GROMACS .gro file of C-alpha atoms in nm:
model
  408
    1MET     CA    1  -0.023   0.019  -0.028
    2ASN     CA    2   0.152   0.317  -0.103
    3GLU     CA    3   0.127   0.527   0.235
    4SER     CA    4   0.129   0.889   0.125
    5ALA     CA    5   0.037   1.180   0.352
    6THR     CA    6  -0.349   1.261   0.367
    7GLY     CA    7  -0.286   1.593   0.321
    8ASP     CA    8  -0.421   1.888   0.579
    9ALA     CA    9  -0.762   1.893   0.669
   10HIS     CA   10  -1.046   2.163   0.703
   11GLU     CA   11  -1.350   2.237   0.655
   12VAL     CA   12  -1.482   2.265   0.333
   13THR     CA   13  -1.658   2.610   0.273
   14GLY     CA   14  -1.671   2.578  -0.107
   15ASP     CA   15  -2.063   2.583  -0.193
   16ALA     CA   16  -2.165   2.779  -0.441
   17GLY     CA   17  -2.517   2.733  -0.472
   18PRO     CA   18  -2.852   2.821  -0.282
   19ALA     CA   19  -2.659   2.737   0.032
   20ALA     CA   20  -2.373   2.890   0.095
   21GLY     CA   21  -2.293   3.089   0.374
   22ALA     CA   22  -2.503   2.857   0.517
   23ALA     CA   23  -2.423   2.755   0.916
   24GLY     CA   24  -2.443   2.389   0.928
   25HIS     CA   25  -2.751   2.217   1.020
   26ALA     CA   26  -3.054   2.460   1.126
   27GLY     CA   27  -2.822   2.722   1.215
   28ARG     CA   28  -2.477   2.496   1.366
   29GLU     CA   29  -2.207   2.632   1.229
   30MET     CA   30  -2.022   2.337   1.128
   31ALA     CA   31  -1.677   2.170   1.365
   32PRO     CA   32  -1.367   2.143   1.127
   33VAL     CA   33  -1.197   1.832   1.189
   34ALA     CA   34  -0.852   1.878   1.312
   35ALA     CA   35  -0.523   1.976   1.060
   36GLY     CA   36  -0.338   1.705   1.055
   37ALA     CA   37  -0.607   1.417   1.105
   38GLY     CA   38  -0.562   1.091   0.988
   39ASP     CA   39  -0.836   0.898   0.715
   40GLY     CA   40  -1.021   0.741   1.034
   41THR     CA   41  -1.014   1.089   1.237
   42ARG     CA   42  -1.121   1.251   0.876
   43ALA     CA   43  -1.419   0.981   0.828
   44VAL     CA   44  -1.544   0.975   1.195
   45ARG     CA   45  -1.608   1.350   1.226
   46ALA     CA   46  -1.669   1.439   0.863
   47GLY     CA   47  -1.927   1.740   0.811
   48LEU     CA   48  -2.030   1.732   1.165
   49PRO     CA   49  -2.213   2.021   1.291
   50GLU     CA   50  -2.012   2.175   1.623
   51PRO     CA   51  -2.162   2.033   1.903
   52ALA     CA   52  -2.441   2.196   2.102
   53LYS     CA   53  -2.605   2.096   2.416
   54TYR     CA   54  -2.885   1.862   2.443
   55GLU     CA   55  -2.839   1.779   2.040
   56PRO     CA   56  -2.730   1.450   1.855
   57THR     CA   57  -2.395   1.485   1.751
   58LEU     CA   58  -2.518   1.437   1.418
   59PRO     CA   59  -2.881   1.536   1.417
   60GLY     CA   60  -3.148   1.337   1.257
   61PRO     CA   61  -3.240   1.354   0.920
   62VAL     CA   62  -3.497   1.634   0.796
   63PHE     CA   63  -3.817   1.526   0.605
   64ALA     CA   64  -3.942   1.829   0.434
   65ALA     CA   65  -4.101   1.968   0.074
   66HIS     CA   66  -4.140   2.336   0.181
   67TYR     CA   67  -4.007   2.500   0.463
   68HIS     CA   68  -4.118   2.824   0.617
   69LEU     CA   69  -4.044   3.118   0.430
   70PRO     CA   70  -4.206   3.463   0.483
   71GLY     CA   71  -4.133   3.772   0.296
   72GLU     CA   72  -3.831   3.742   0.058
   73PRO     CA   73  -3.633   3.394   0.003
   74THR     CA   74  -3.303   3.484   0.106
   75GLY     CA   75  -3.229   3.175   0.308
   76PRO     CA   76  -3.053   2.875   0.258
   77TYR     CA   77  -3.346   2.638   0.284
   78THR     CA   78  -3.637   2.732   0.053
   79TYR     CA   79  -3.756   2.431  -0.128
   80GLY     CA   80  -3.720   2.041  -0.079
   81ARG     CA   81  -3.565   1.981  -0.449
   82ASP     CA   82  -3.350   2.235  -0.453
   83GLU     CA   83  -3.184   2.180  -0.016
   84ASN     CA   84  -3.194   2.029   0.241
   85PRO     CA   85  -2.984   2.035   0.629
   86THR     CA   86  -2.932   1.668   0.554
   87TRP     CA   87  -2.778   1.674   0.261
   88THR     CA   88  -2.561   1.958   0.354
   89LEU     CA   89  -2.416   1.770   0.655
   90LEU     CA   90  -2.334   1.487   0.335
   91GLU     CA   91  -2.190   1.696   0.105
   92ARG     CA   92  -1.979   1.868   0.339
   93ALA     CA   93  -1.865   1.515   0.449
   94VAL     CA   94  -1.754   1.406   0.127
   95GLY     CA   95  -1.620   1.708   0.009
   96GLU     CA   96  -1.382   1.675   0.352
   97LEU     CA   97  -1.275   1.338   0.213
   98GLU     CA   98  -1.273   1.417  -0.162
   99ALA     CA   99  -1.052   1.737  -0.104
  100PRO     CA  100  -0.946   1.791   0.229
  101GLY     CA  101  -0.747   2.125   0.299
  102GLN     CA  102  -0.903   2.268  -0.083
  103GLY     CA  103  -1.047   2.570  -0.039
  104GLY     CA  104  -1.335   2.656  -0.276
  105ILE     CA  105  -1.444   2.313  -0.327
  106GLU     CA  106  -1.822   2.198  -0.386
  107THR     CA  107  -2.004   1.860  -0.364
  108LEU     CA  108  -2.354   1.780  -0.474
  109VAL     CA  109  -2.502   1.462  -0.338
  110PHE     CA  110  -2.755   1.251  -0.575
  111ALA     CA  111  -3.044   0.995  -0.606
  112SER     CA  112  -2.784   0.753  -0.728
  113GLY     CA  113  -2.444   0.738  -0.903
  114MET     CA  114  -2.575   0.738  -1.273
  115ALA     CA  115  -2.765   1.020  -1.133
  116ALA     CA  116  -2.409   1.244  -1.053
  117ILE     CA  117  -2.248   1.056  -1.384
  118SER     CA  118  -2.544   1.216  -1.618
  119ALA     CA  119  -2.564   1.554  -1.444
  120VAL     CA  120  -2.203   1.638  -1.494
  121LEU     CA  121  -2.171   1.523  -1.856
  122PHE     CA  122  -2.495   1.664  -1.939
  123SER     CA  123  -2.457   1.992  -1.789
  124GLN     CA  124  -2.110   2.008  -1.914
  125LEU     CA  125  -2.215   1.889  -2.262
  126ARG     CA  126  -2.353   2.046  -2.572
  127ALA     CA  127  -2.429   2.004  -2.938
  128GLY     CA  128  -2.117   1.971  -3.142
  129ASP     CA  129  -1.876   1.916  -2.847
  130VAL     CA  130  -1.669   1.618  -2.830
  131CYS     CA  131  -1.628   1.386  -2.545
  132VAL     CA  132  -1.357   1.062  -2.409
  133LEU     CA  133  -1.475   0.808  -2.231
  134PRO     CA  134  -1.307   0.484  -2.168
  135ASP     CA  135  -1.458   0.170  -2.395
  136ASP     CA  136  -1.404  -0.048  -2.062
  137GLY     CA  137  -1.588   0.136  -1.854
  138TYR     CA  138  -1.904   0.134  -1.607
  139GLN     CA  139  -2.166  -0.081  -1.800
  140ALA     CA  140  -2.385   0.174  -1.851
  141LEU     CA  141  -2.167   0.396  -1.988
  142PRO     CA  142  -2.300   0.297  -2.382
  143LEU     CA  143  -2.653   0.393  -2.262
  144VAL     CA  144  -2.488   0.719  -2.200
  145ARG     CA  145  -2.303   0.731  -2.475
  146ALA     CA  146  -2.664   0.667  -2.741
  147GLN     CA  147  -2.784   0.910  -2.531
  148LEU     CA  148  -2.525   1.186  -2.573
  149GLU     CA  149  -2.462   1.103  -2.984
  150ALA     CA  150  -2.863   1.175  -2.956
  151TYR     CA  151  -2.818   1.507  -2.827
  152GLY     CA  152  -2.513   1.554  -3.161
  153ILE     CA  153  -2.258   1.517  -2.916
  154GLU     CA  154  -1.982   1.354  -3.057
  155VAL     CA  155  -1.819   1.027  -2.879
  156ARG     CA  156  -1.469   0.885  -2.851
  157THR     CA  157  -1.344   0.590  -2.653
  158ALA     CA  158  -1.026   0.418  -2.550
  159PRO     CA  159  -0.915   0.204  -2.276
  160THR     CA  160  -0.839   0.252  -2.004
  161GLY     CA  161  -0.495   0.114  -1.925
  162GLY     CA  162  -0.150   0.197  -2.114
  163ASP     CA  163  -0.334   0.617  -2.097
  164ALA     CA  164  -0.480   0.528  -2.454
  165GLN     CA  165  -0.745   0.814  -2.394
  166LEU     CA  166  -0.430   1.058  -2.459
  167ASP     CA  167  -0.437   0.984  -2.870
  168VAL     CA  168  -0.816   1.059  -2.918
  169LEU     CA  169  -0.813   1.384  -2.752
  170ASP     CA  170  -0.824   1.614  -2.959
  171GLY     CA  171  -1.095   1.897  -2.981
  172ALA     CA  172  -1.229   1.759  -2.650
  173LYS     CA  173  -1.451   1.934  -2.406
  174LEU     CA  174  -1.476   1.639  -2.161
  175LEU     CA  175  -1.260   1.410  -2.054
  176TRP     CA  176  -1.448   1.124  -1.838
  177ILE     CA  177  -1.182   0.877  -1.671
  178GLU     CA  178  -1.247   0.563  -1.444
  179THR     CA  179  -0.937   0.442  -1.331
  180PRO     CA  180  -0.928   0.149  -1.155
  181SER     CA  181  -1.204   0.059  -1.419
  182ASN     CA  182  -1.515  -0.149  -1.353
  183PRO     CA  183  -1.492  -0.494  -1.402
  184GLY     CA  184  -1.107  -0.507  -1.589
  185LEU     CA  185  -0.933  -0.289  -1.302
  186ASP     CA  186  -0.671  -0.108  -1.501
  187VAL     CA  187  -0.541   0.198  -1.415
  188CYS     CA  188  -0.439   0.547  -1.613
  189ASP     CA  189  -0.246   0.805  -1.498
  190ILE     CA  190  -0.507   1.082  -1.403
  191ARG     CA  191  -0.183   1.325  -1.362
  192ARG     CA  192  -0.102   1.287  -1.715
  193LEU     CA  193  -0.405   1.274  -1.833
  194ALA     CA  194  -0.548   1.545  -1.694
  195GLU     CA  195  -0.244   1.753  -1.764
  196ALA     CA  196  -0.285   1.672  -2.142
  197ALA     CA  197  -0.670   1.757  -2.141
  198HIS     CA  198  -0.633   2.067  -1.960
  199GLU     CA  199  -0.359   2.168  -2.283
  200ARG     CA  200  -0.629   2.115  -2.486
  201GLY     CA  201  -0.909   2.322  -2.301
  202ALA     CA  202  -1.092   2.016  -2.194
  203LEU     CA  203  -1.213   1.955  -1.834
  204VAL     CA  204  -1.181   1.579  -1.617
  205ALA     CA  205  -1.396   1.389  -1.441
  206VAL     CA  206  -1.334   1.093  -1.274
  207ASP     CA  207  -1.473   0.806  -1.179
  208ASN     CA  208  -1.377   0.785  -0.826
  209THR     CA  209  -1.686   0.463  -0.688
  210LEU     CA  210  -1.360   0.157  -0.747
  211ALA     CA  211  -1.104   0.373  -0.507
  212THR     CA  212  -1.331   0.550  -0.260
  213PRO     CA  213  -1.212   0.936  -0.179
  214LEU     CA  214  -0.967   0.746   0.103
  215GLY     CA  215  -0.791   0.498  -0.210
  216GLN     CA  216  -0.734   0.840  -0.429
  217ARG     CA  217  -0.888   1.170  -0.468
  218PRO     CA  218  -0.861   1.289  -0.826
  219LEU     CA  219  -0.924   1.673  -0.734
  220GLU     CA  220  -0.571   1.627  -0.589
  221LEU     CA  221  -0.395   1.508  -0.926
  222GLY     CA  222  -0.550   1.753  -1.150
  223ALA     CA  223  -0.902   1.661  -1.231
  224ASP     CA  224  -1.176   1.937  -1.237
  225PHE     CA  225  -1.493   1.720  -1.100
  226ALA     CA  226  -1.428   1.365  -0.906
  227VAL     CA  227  -1.804   1.151  -0.931
  228ALA     CA  228  -1.901   0.872  -0.748
  229SER     CA  229  -2.170   0.615  -0.654
  230GLY     CA  230  -2.190   0.633  -0.294
  231THR     CA  231  -2.414   0.307  -0.327
  232LYS     CA  232  -2.064   0.092  -0.309
  233GLN     CA  233  -1.763   0.114  -0.038
  234LEU     CA  234  -1.859   0.470   0.068
  235THR     CA  235  -2.155   0.331   0.228
  236GLY     CA  236  -2.055  -0.007   0.198
  237HIS     CA  237  -2.369  -0.174   0.346
  238GLY     CA  238  -2.528  -0.247  -0.014
  239ASP     CA  239  -2.882  -0.071   0.127
  240ILE     CA  240  -2.896   0.265  -0.051
  241LEU     CA  241  -2.868   0.413  -0.342
  242LEU     CA  242  -2.684   0.759  -0.342
  243GLY     CA  243  -2.431   0.936  -0.578
  244TYR     CA  244  -2.228   1.265  -0.526
  245ALA     CA  245  -1.998   1.516  -0.790
  246VAL     CA  246  -1.769   1.722  -0.629
  247GLY     CA  247  -1.539   1.969  -0.792
  248ARG     CA  248  -1.361   2.318  -0.789
  249ASP     CA  249  -1.525   2.536  -1.037
  250PRO     CA  250  -1.776   2.739  -0.950
  251GLU     CA  251  -1.955   2.788  -1.203
  252ALA     CA  252  -1.957   2.437  -1.360
  253MET     CA  253  -2.033   2.348  -1.027
  254ALA     CA  254  -2.364   2.543  -1.083
  255ALA     CA  255  -2.455   2.398  -1.351
  256VAL     CA  256  -2.432   2.039  -1.176
  257ARG     CA  257  -2.665   2.216  -0.949
  258ARG     CA  258  -2.903   2.297  -1.228
  259TRP     CA  259  -2.914   1.994  -1.393
  260ARG     CA  260  -2.969   1.816  -1.086
  261LYS     CA  261  -3.303   2.056  -1.010
  262ILE     CA  262  -3.421   1.991  -1.342
  263VAL     CA  263  -3.431   1.657  -1.336
  264GLY     CA  264  -3.507   1.636  -0.928
  265ALA     CA  265  -3.225   1.336  -0.945
  266ILE     CA  266  -3.234   1.403  -0.552
  267PRO     CA  267  -3.162   1.181  -0.297
  268GLY     CA  268  -3.397   1.104   0.008
  269PRO     CA  269  -3.315   1.279   0.306
  270MET     CA  270  -3.288   0.904   0.483
  271GLU     CA  271  -3.105   0.801   0.258
  272ALA     CA  272  -2.846   1.121   0.300
  273TRP     CA  273  -2.899   1.082   0.658
  274LEU     CA  274  -2.776   0.708   0.606
  275ALA     CA  275  -2.444   0.793   0.397
  276HIS     CA  276  -2.356   0.968   0.651
  277ARG     CA  277  -2.373   0.770   0.946
  278SER     CA  278  -2.190   0.524   0.711
  279ILE     CA  279  -1.941   0.696   0.611
  280ALA     CA  280  -1.772   0.708   0.974
  281THR     CA  281  -1.669   0.396   0.920
  282LEU     CA  282  -1.549   0.422   0.552
  283GLN     CA  283  -1.155   0.409   0.727
  284MET     CA  284  -1.169   0.065   0.887
  285ARG     CA  285  -1.341  -0.120   0.635
  286VAL     CA  286  -1.156  -0.017   0.360
  287ASP     CA  287  -0.870  -0.108   0.589
  288ARG     CA  288  -0.986  -0.435   0.640
  289GLN     CA  289  -1.114  -0.487   0.291
  290SER     CA  290  -0.840  -0.368   0.115
  291ALA     CA  291  -0.577  -0.595   0.334
  292THR     CA  292  -0.815  -0.903   0.266
  293ALA     CA  293  -0.848  -0.829  -0.144
  294LEU     CA  294  -0.469  -0.874  -0.141
  295ALA     CA  295  -0.486  -1.192   0.061
  296VAL     CA  296  -0.731  -1.278  -0.174
  297ALA     CA  297  -0.564  -1.225  -0.491
  298GLU     CA  298  -0.218  -1.352  -0.388
  299ALA     CA  299  -0.424  -1.674  -0.315
  300LEU     CA  300  -0.546  -1.706  -0.654
  301ARG     CA  301  -0.238  -1.640  -0.794
  302GLU     CA  302  -0.122  -1.953  -0.689
  303ARG     CA  303  -0.404  -2.168  -0.830
  304PRO     CA  304  -0.330  -2.300  -1.221
  305ASP     CA  305  -0.748  -2.276  -1.257
  306VAL     CA  306  -0.706  -1.896  -1.303
  307THR     CA  307  -0.614  -1.692  -1.548
  308GLY     CA  308  -0.612  -1.279  -1.604
  309LEU     CA  309  -0.592  -1.248  -1.237
  310ARG     CA  310  -0.619  -0.861  -1.166
  311TYR     CA  311  -0.561  -0.678  -0.830
  312PRO     CA  312  -0.403  -0.342  -0.884
  313GLY     CA  313  -0.251  -0.399  -0.501
  314LEU     CA  314  -0.006  -0.694  -0.682
  315PRO     CA  315   0.317  -0.592  -0.713
  316ASP     CA  316   0.301  -0.781  -1.047
  317ASP     CA  317  -0.001  -0.696  -1.113
  318PRO     CA  318   0.033  -0.453  -1.500
  319ALA     CA  319  -0.106  -0.140  -1.312
  320HIS     CA  320   0.044  -0.118  -1.023
  321LYS     CA  321   0.334   0.078  -1.075
  322ILE     CA  322   0.075   0.355  -1.200
  323ALA     CA  323  -0.144   0.252  -0.903
  324ALA     CA  324   0.084   0.273  -0.642
  325ARG     CA  325   0.214   0.646  -0.743
  326GLN     CA  326  -0.156   0.796  -0.691
  327MET     CA  327  -0.347   0.516  -0.492
  328ARG     CA  328  -0.317   0.525  -0.099
  329ARG     CA  329  -0.549   0.201  -0.104
  330TYR     CA  330  -0.628  -0.050  -0.372
  331GLY     CA  331  -0.948  -0.146  -0.302
  332CYS     CA  332  -1.153  -0.399  -0.242
  333VAL     CA  333  -1.262  -0.525  -0.610
  334VAL     CA  334  -1.058  -0.826  -0.746
  335SER     CA  335  -1.092  -1.028  -1.064
  336PHE     CA  336  -0.990  -1.338  -1.262
  337THR     CA  337  -1.119  -1.556  -1.552
  338LEU     CA  338  -1.223  -1.929  -1.483
  339PRO     CA  339  -1.194  -2.134  -1.771
  340THR     CA  340  -1.578  -2.183  -1.845
  341ARG     CA  341  -1.884  -2.028  -1.808
  342ALA     CA  342  -1.990  -2.341  -1.633
  343ARG     CA  343  -1.701  -2.362  -1.391
  344ALA     CA  344  -1.739  -2.075  -1.335
  345ASP     CA  345  -2.127  -2.112  -1.239
  346ARG     CA  346  -2.017  -2.338  -1.029
  347PHE     CA  347  -1.756  -2.195  -0.842
  348LEU     CA  348  -1.988  -1.923  -0.714
  349ASP     CA  349  -2.296  -2.201  -0.653
  350ALA     CA  350  -2.010  -2.325  -0.380
  351LEU     CA  351  -1.935  -2.031  -0.211
  352ARG     CA  352  -2.045  -1.997   0.114
  353LEU     CA  353  -1.944  -1.697   0.281
  354VAL     CA  354  -1.959  -1.516  -0.075
  355ASP     CA  355  -2.326  -1.347  -0.189
  356ASP     CA  356  -2.369  -1.403  -0.612
  357ALA     CA  357  -2.505  -1.070  -0.620
  358THR     CA  358  -2.392  -0.712  -0.865
  359SER     CA  359  -2.246  -0.433  -0.694
  360PHE     CA  360  -1.948  -0.390  -0.480
  361GLY     CA  361  -1.827  -0.250  -0.157
  362GLY     CA  362  -2.043  -0.378   0.124
  363VAL     CA  363  -1.904  -0.544   0.416
  364ARG     CA  364  -2.076  -0.892   0.321
  365SER     CA  365  -1.870  -1.045   0.007
  366THR     CA  366  -2.041  -1.068  -0.333
  367ALA     CA  367  -1.917  -1.195  -0.642
  368GLU     CA  368  -2.082  -1.278  -0.989
  369ARG     CA  369  -2.045  -1.384  -1.343
  370ARG     CA  370  -1.994  -0.997  -1.536
  371GLY     CA  371  -2.062  -1.183  -1.851
  372ARG     CA  372  -2.389  -1.256  -1.775
  373TRP     CA  373  -2.539  -0.988  -1.827
  374GLY     CA  374  -2.395  -0.835  -2.136
  375GLY     CA  375  -2.207  -0.514  -2.209
  376ASP     CA  376  -1.871  -0.610  -2.092
  377ALA     CA  377  -1.633  -0.759  -2.300
  378VAL     CA  378  -1.494  -1.042  -2.063
  379PRO     CA  379  -1.473  -1.370  -2.119
  380GLU     CA  380  -1.793  -1.620  -1.996
  381GLY     CA  381  -1.564  -1.738  -1.669
  382PHE     CA  382  -1.487  -1.392  -1.547
  383ILE     CA  383  -1.561  -1.388  -1.199
  384ARG     CA  384  -1.560  -1.006  -1.012
  385LEU     CA  385  -1.506  -1.019  -0.665
  386SER     CA  386  -1.596  -0.800  -0.410
  387VAL     CA  387  -1.418  -0.868  -0.074
  388GLY     CA  388  -1.599  -0.771   0.236
  389ALA     CA  389  -1.513  -0.692   0.649
  390GLU     CA  390  -1.543  -1.130   0.680
  391ASP     CA  391  -1.198  -1.280   0.852
  392PRO     CA  392  -0.942  -1.292   0.604
  393GLU     CA  393  -0.871  -1.666   0.658
  394ASP     CA  394  -1.221  -1.761   0.615
  395LEU     CA  395  -1.304  -1.571   0.339
  396VAL     CA  396  -0.946  -1.731   0.141
  397ALA     CA  397  -1.061  -2.035   0.303
  398ASP     CA  398  -1.374  -2.001   0.133
  399VAL     CA  399  -1.270  -1.896  -0.241
  400LEU     CA  400  -1.016  -2.178  -0.256
  401ARG     CA  401  -1.271  -2.450  -0.109
  402ALA     CA  402  -1.489  -2.333  -0.337
  403LEU     CA  403  -1.255  -2.401  -0.684
  404ASP     CA  404  -1.155  -2.699  -0.580
  405ALA     CA  405  -1.553  -2.805  -0.581
  406SER     CA  406  -1.623  -2.665  -0.883
  407ALA     CA  407  -1.368  -2.808  -1.063
  408ALA     CA  408  -1.498  -3.162  -1.030
   0.00000   0.00000   0.00000
């Protein structure tokens, strides 16, 4: 693991929308995280209001479609589609994790990761613009591409590995990076791509879902946006749909905010509160899951029936050199291929501590044969395994036992 410095901590106060200048939750000031705090301290304290006598440390969700609004609407909270005090606390928390020590940062939360992705793309691009996407990214990106093209936007694609998107950047308005890529776990050099894109006048957005803010911080590496699905490891329990976008440019983020308002892609207050509560354990979950994922990958490396093994934390992984420069933790996902579709199905059926389910990042391990969905350019026996918080020895033993059982 690359144990680079975590950066200075402070209160992120860059909101540029209706909540600008708002004092935390229902009038309470925000509690800054101590300078020099570690990731665990930051995760536990991020976004909390200053302590107030007889008040909870994390105020409960605010359920409100409208607010008392006599006279001119000069306050931060006017209507439930625009702002909510529970969102405010969560947005501050995410901003403190994605961009500690950086002023002028704005965070917006959404109903899902795809809502956040769509908001950034469709708010920044117009007919005649050029957008560069990875051709090995999240499965829904081909749907996004089709819609962008329907709006008259030219879409170019290239693989994540080898920084191949550099070759199709000329004339682009926006570069979309997904690193590590899902499900193949290729990694690209964010700083190199961002510098090249900015030289050509393009904006850069990084899907940070798989890495989480504790794995890498795209804004520190030069990106204009960090976007992610909070459904996955950020919240970690497989019971919340959530997304977010973090950006440094007020005008660009105002456009993202406007898109959220227009399409109403807002999270419920209960989901936002649960997400904030879950972030408190992020560092513990990420450290445990990353360490166990490495142990699983090392065990799989010894199996002759496993091919195409990928995990950026393995020293011999093709992506490790770049990952070690820009990632602080390598994530919870391991991918590999078994010889046939039938073998992969038998392996999944033989697992006892791993649920056969889509998605990743939860405290309960999951795995699936990605080819069952179509859309991913992977072999029929390709497995995406999301490592949970089970005891490492138990999980490794279960995976090896299932491999043996499925070989018959």
